[in-house]
Amino acid sequence: MAPLAFADSGPACNAAAAGACQIIYNDSGNSANHGDTGVSPPSITSTFTNTQTLTGVNGPSGWGAIQLETMAGSGGAADSDGGHGGAGGMGSNVTATVGAGVTAQGINSGGILRFTAQGGTGAPGQGDHVGNPGVGGVGGGGGAVWVQMDGTVTSKDAGSPGLYMQSLGGTSAMSGKGGSDGFFGPLSGNAGGSNSVTANIGGRIDTVGTGASINGIGGAGGDGVGDSGGLSESEARAGGNGGSSVYAVQATVTGSIQSSAGDGIDVLAAGGAGGQGGTAHSAPDSSTGGAGGAGGSAPTAQLTISGQVGGALQGASVASSGGAGGAAGGAGDSTASGGGAGGAGGNGGPATLTLQAGARL
């Protein structure tokens, strides 16, 4: 059996992952009490400078050579008419230093080195009979991710990124029971945005697949609930808005990244997609579909290179992309019938690539 991985500081590595270090605080399957905010797991700060070789293992329960992840808990669903859903928990930060004496190798589709921080899901609200429906909880914001990578990363597997980093905003759940005769359906909540993502790559990454993938992505808005129709009208709800962020996604390469069959490094900042509008069914007087939720706005994406970066597909990609607007909800037969409007797309932010003296791309 391979020796257990160890860090100079930080939480103990998972003993089940011999030869690797896996620390995952996952509260995503835990929901808060009715209407309450989801829990935030502890942050992770780990330093690896001891000389060692760590190996990632692929599979359904695979792990990276070093894999540090936090996932916040879901909000609590409303439990009474007109009740609001709880917000998703805020993502917790992941901070890691990988020293020059560390070698990471092997196979893992999630990344040989993997560092992620995810916000929790906002919970469904509940409708009401008197016109004051509840609202779904907002998704929690993703945690900040910061990595100093001065070690060596190698993989001969085309599906294994050398370094994967992501801050992911929490989604908003589709709110509960749809509208009907005498019942007003709940409103969908909005999703959470990403937090800052910072990669400082001073070591060496040598892969077949993508060398480094650095991401900040907003959560997706929940779909709007439909309306099954009433005595006179049917009106579906709008989808929730995708998560927006103002926190930059940035990478600095002073070392080297080489991919023999993929991209050298990809830096992506993206807003979350808006939720789809609900569908309204037939009603005598009017039937109105729900509007799509707006896409989230994306923050700045930055890449600075003073080292060497190369890739068979492209050396470097830097993008900031607003989220797609949600699709409009349809309407049924009625004297006055109209589908909802599609959601507006989110705004992209600045995307910059800076080549400093001595850079090779």
JSON list of C-alpha atoms in Angstrom, two decimals, residues 30-126:
[
{"chain": "A", "resi": 30, "resn": "ASN", "atom": "CA", "xyz": [-27.90, 18.38, 4.37]},
{"chain": "A", "resi": 31, "resn": "SER", "atom": "CA", "xyz": [-30.91, 20.71, 4.45]},
{"chain": "A", "resi": 32, "resn": "ALA", "atom": "CA", "xyz": [-31.53, 23.30, 7.14]},
{"chain": "A", "resi": 33, "resn": "ASN", "atom": "CA", "xyz": [-34.71, 23.45, 9.19]},
{"chain": "A", "resi": 34, "resn": "HIS", "atom": "CA", "xyz": [-37.77, 24.93, 7.50]},
{"chain": "A", "resi": 35, "resn": "GLY", "atom": "CA", "xyz": [-36.98, 28.38, 6.14]},
{"chain": "A", "resi": 36, "resn": "ASP", "atom": "CA", "xyz": [-33.49, 28.51, 7.65]},
{"chain": "A", "resi": 37, "resn": "THR", "atom": "CA", "xyz": [-30.20, 29.23, 5.87]},
{"chain": "A", "resi": 38, "resn": "GLY", "atom": "CA", "xyz": [-28.04, 26.27, 4.94]},
{"chain": "A", "resi": 39, "resn": "VAL", "atom": "CA", "xyz": [-24.85, 25.59, 6.85]},
{"chain": "A", "resi": 40, "resn": "SER", "atom": "CA", "xyz": [-21.39, 26.63, 5.72]},
{"chain": "A", "resi": 41, "resn": "PRO", "atom": "CA", "xyz": [-18.69, 23.98, 6.20]},
{"chain": "A", "resi": 42, "resn": "PRO", "atom": "CA", "xyz": [-15.27, 24.83, 7.65]},
{"chain": "A", "resi": 43, "resn": "SER", "atom": "CA", "xyz": [-12.76, 26.48, 5.36]},
{"chain": "A", "resi": 44, "resn": "ILE", "atom": "CA", "xyz": [-9.67, 24.52, 4.33]},
{"chain": "A", "resi": 45, "resn": "THR", "atom": "CA", "xyz": [-6.14, 25.89, 4.49]},
{"chain": "A", "resi": 46, "resn": "SER", "atom": "CA", "xyz": [-3.40, 23.35, 3.73]},
{"chain": "A", "resi": 47, "resn": "THR", "atom": "CA", "xyz": [0.30, 23.61, 2.97]},
{"chain": "A", "resi": 48, "resn": "PHE", "atom": "CA", "xyz": [2.27, 20.83, 1.25]},
{"chain": "A", "resi": 49, "resn": "THR", "atom": "CA", "xyz": [6.04, 21.41, 1.19]},
{"chain": "A", "resi": 50, "resn": "ASN", "atom": "CA", "xyz": [7.34, 18.04, 2.42]},
{"chain": "A", "resi": 51, "resn": "THR", "atom": "CA", "xyz": [9.00, 16.11, -0.41]},
{"chain": "A", "resi": 52, "resn": "GLN", "atom": "CA", "xyz": [6.53, 13.44, -1.55]},
{"chain": "A", "resi": 53, "resn": "THR", "atom": "CA", "xyz": [4.86, 11.90, -4.59]},
{"chain": "A", "resi": 54, "resn": "LEU", "atom": "CA", "xyz": [1.06, 11.78, -4.58]},
{"chain": "A", "resi": 55, "resn": "THR", "atom": "CA", "xyz": [-1.08, 9.80, -7.03]},
{"chain": "A", "resi": 56, "resn": "GLY", "atom": "CA", "xyz": [-4.62, 10.45, -8.24]},
{"chain": "A", "resi": 57, "resn": "VAL", "atom": "CA", "xyz": [-7.03, 7.57, -8.83]},
{"chain": "A", "resi": 58, "resn": "ASN", "atom": "CA", "xyz": [-9.92, 7.66, -11.31]},
{"chain": "A", "resi": 59, "resn": "GLY", "atom": "CA", "xyz": [-13.39, 6.15, -11.01]},
{"chain": "A", "resi": 60, "resn": "PRO", "atom": "CA", "xyz": [-16.85, 7.02, -9.62]},
{"chain": "A", "resi": 61, "resn": "SER", "atom": "CA", "xyz": [-15.30, 7.67, -6.22]},
{"chain": "A", "resi": 62, "resn": "GLY", "atom": "CA", "xyz": [-11.90, 8.69, -7.54]},
{"chain": "A", "resi": 63, "resn": "TRP", "atom": "CA", "xyz": [-9.76, 11.39, -6.04]},
{"chain": "A", "resi": 64, "resn": "GLY", "atom": "CA", "xyz": [-7.08, 13.76, -7.13]},
{"chain": "A", "resi": 65, "resn": "ALA", "atom": "CA", "xyz": [-3.54, 13.50, -5.88]},
{"chain": "A", "resi": 66, "resn": "ILE", "atom": "CA", "xyz": [-4.51, 16.54, -3.79]},
{"chain": "A", "resi": 67, "resn": "GLN", "atom": "CA", "xyz": [-8.25, 17.26, -3.64]},
{"chain": "A", "resi": 68, "resn": "LEU", "atom": "CA", "xyz": [-9.62, 19.94, -1.34]},
{"chain": "A", "resi": 69, "resn": "GLU", "atom": "CA", "xyz": [-13.34, 20.77, -1.64]},
{"chain": "A", "resi": 70, "resn": "THR", "atom": "CA", "xyz": [-16.05, 22.53, 0.35]},
{"chain": "A", "resi": 71, "resn": "MET", "atom": "CA", "xyz": [-19.78, 22.27, -0.44]},
{"chain": "A", "resi": 72, "resn": "ALA", "atom": "CA", "xyz": [-22.29, 24.29, 1.56]},
{"chain": "A", "resi": 73, "resn": "GLY", "atom": "CA", "xyz": [-25.65, 22.99, 2.74]},
{"chain": "A", "resi": 74, "resn": "SER", "atom": "CA", "xyz": [-29.09, 23.64, 1.26]},
{"chain": "A", "resi": 75, "resn": "GLY", "atom": "CA", "xyz": [-31.59, 26.02, 2.77]},
{"chain": "A", "resi": 76, "resn": "GLY", "atom": "CA", "xyz": [-34.66, 24.67, 4.51]},
{"chain": "A", "resi": 77, "resn": "ALA", "atom": "CA", "xyz": [-37.87, 24.40, 2.49]},
{"chain": "A", "resi": 78, "resn": "ALA", "atom": "CA", "xyz": [-40.92, 26.40, 3.53]},
{"chain": "A", "resi": 79, "resn": "ASP", "atom": "CA", "xyz": [-43.51, 24.34, 5.41]},
{"chain": "A", "resi": 80, "resn": "SER", "atom": "CA", "xyz": [-46.57, 26.61, 5.47]},
{"chain": "A", "resi": 81, "resn": "ASP", "atom": "CA", "xyz": [-48.64, 28.65, 3.02]},
{"chain": "A", "resi": 82, "resn": "GLY", "atom": "CA", "xyz": [-46.79, 31.81, 2.05]},
{"chain": "A", "resi": 83, "resn": "GLY", "atom": "CA", "xyz": [-43.56, 30.64, 3.67]},
{"chain": "A", "resi": 84, "resn": "HIS", "atom": "CA", "xyz": [-40.17, 31.57, 2.23]},
{"chain": "A", "resi": 85, "resn": "GLY", "atom": "CA", "xyz": [-37.45, 29.07, 1.41]},
{"chain": "A", "resi": 86, "resn": "GLY", "atom": "CA", "xyz": [-34.15, 29.31, 3.23]},
{"chain": "A", "resi": 87, "resn": "ALA", "atom": "CA", "xyz": [-31.05, 30.58, 1.48]},
{"chain": "A", "resi": 88, "resn": "GLY", "atom": "CA", "xyz": [-28.28, 28.20, 0.56]},
{"chain": "A", "resi": 89, "resn": "GLY", "atom": "CA", "xyz": [-25.23, 28.26, 2.79]},
{"chain": "A", "resi": 90, "resn": "MET", "atom": "CA", "xyz": [-22.32, 30.45, 1.77]},
{"chain": "A", "resi": 91, "resn": "GLY", "atom": "CA", "xyz": [-19.39, 28.58, 0.30]},
{"chain": "A", "resi": 92, "resn": "SER", "atom": "CA", "xyz": [-16.28, 28.23, 2.45]},
{"chain": "A", "resi": 93, "resn": "ASN", "atom": "CA", "xyz": [-12.80, 29.15, 1.28]},
{"chain": "A", "resi": 94, "resn": "VAL", "atom": "CA", "xyz": [-10.11, 26.76, 0.02]},
{"chain": "A", "resi": 95, "resn": "THR", "atom": "CA", "xyz": [-6.48, 27.85, 0.30]},
{"chain": "A", "resi": 96, "resn": "ALA", "atom": "CA", "xyz": [-3.57, 25.61, -0.70]},
{"chain": "A", "resi": 97, "resn": "THR", "atom": "CA", "xyz": [0.18, 25.87, -1.11]},
{"chain": "A", "resi": 98, "resn": "VAL", "atom": "CA", "xyz": [1.96, 23.10, -3.05]},
{"chain": "A", "resi": 99, "resn": "GLY", "atom": "CA", "xyz": [5.72, 23.30, -2.62]},
{"chain": "A", "resi": 100, "resn": "ALA", "atom": "CA", "xyz": [8.53, 22.53, -5.04]},
{"chain": "A", "resi": 101, "resn": "GLY", "atom": "CA", "xyz": [9.21, 19.16, -3.40]},
{"chain": "A", "resi": 102, "resn": "VAL", "atom": "CA", "xyz": [5.74, 17.80, -4.24]},
{"chain": "A", "resi": 103, "resn": "THR", "atom": "CA", "xyz": [5.06, 15.66, -7.32]},
{"chain": "A", "resi": 104, "resn": "ALA", "atom": "CA", "xyz": [1.44, 14.91, -8.25]},
{"chain": "A", "resi": 105, "resn": "GLN", "atom": "CA", "xyz": [0.65, 12.26, -10.86]},
{"chain": "A", "resi": 106, "resn": "GLY", "atom": "CA", "xyz": [-1.91, 9.67, -11.96]},
{"chain": "A", "resi": 107, "resn": "ILE", "atom": "CA", "xyz": [-5.42, 9.80, -13.41]},
{"chain": "A", "resi": 108, "resn": "ASN", "atom": "CA", "xyz": [-8.50, 11.73, -12.29]},
{"chain": "A", "resi": 109, "resn": "SER", "atom": "CA", "xyz": [-11.10, 13.26, -14.56]},
{"chain": "A", "resi": 110, "resn": "GLY", "atom": "CA", "xyz": [-11.78, 15.92, -11.93]},
{"chain": "A", "resi": 111, "resn": "GLY", "atom": "CA", "xyz": [-8.14, 17.04, -11.89]},
{"chain": "A", "resi": 112, "resn": "ILE", "atom": "CA", "xyz": [-4.83, 15.67, -10.61]},
{"chain": "A", "resi": 113, "resn": "LEU", "atom": "CA", "xyz": [-4.87, 18.69, -8.33]},
{"chain": "A", "resi": 114, "resn": "ARG", "atom": "CA", "xyz": [-8.45, 19.70, -7.57]},
{"chain": "A", "resi": 115, "resn": "PHE", "atom": "CA", "xyz": [-9.60, 22.68, -5.47]},
{"chain": "A", "resi": 116, "resn": "THR", "atom": "CA", "xyz": [-13.26, 23.77, -5.40]},
{"chain": "A", "resi": 117, "resn": "ALA", "atom": "CA", "xyz": [-15.66, 25.75, -3.19]},
{"chain": "A", "resi": 118, "resn": "GLN", "atom": "CA", "xyz": [-19.42, 25.58, -3.81]},
{"chain": "A", "resi": 119, "resn": "GLY", "atom": "CA", "xyz": [-22.36, 27.52, -2.39]},
{"chain": "A", "resi": 120, "resn": "GLY", "atom": "CA", "xyz": [-25.50, 25.76, -1.18]},
{"chain": "A", "resi": 121, "resn": "THR", "atom": "CA", "xyz": [-28.85, 25.46, -2.96]},
{"chain": "A", "resi": 122, "resn": "GLY", "atom": "CA", "xyz": [-31.66, 27.86, -2.09]},
{"chain": "A", "resi": 123, "resn": "ALA", "atom": "CA", "xyz": [-34.78, 26.04, -0.90]},
{"chain": "A", "resi": 124, "resn": "PRO", "atom": "CA", "xyz": [-38.32, 26.15, -2.36]},
{"chain": "A", "resi": 125, "resn": "GLY", "atom": "CA", "xyz": [-40.87, 28.62, -1.08]},
{"chain": "A", "resi": 126, "resn": "GLN", "atom": "CA", "xyz": [-44.55, 27.78, -0.74]}
]
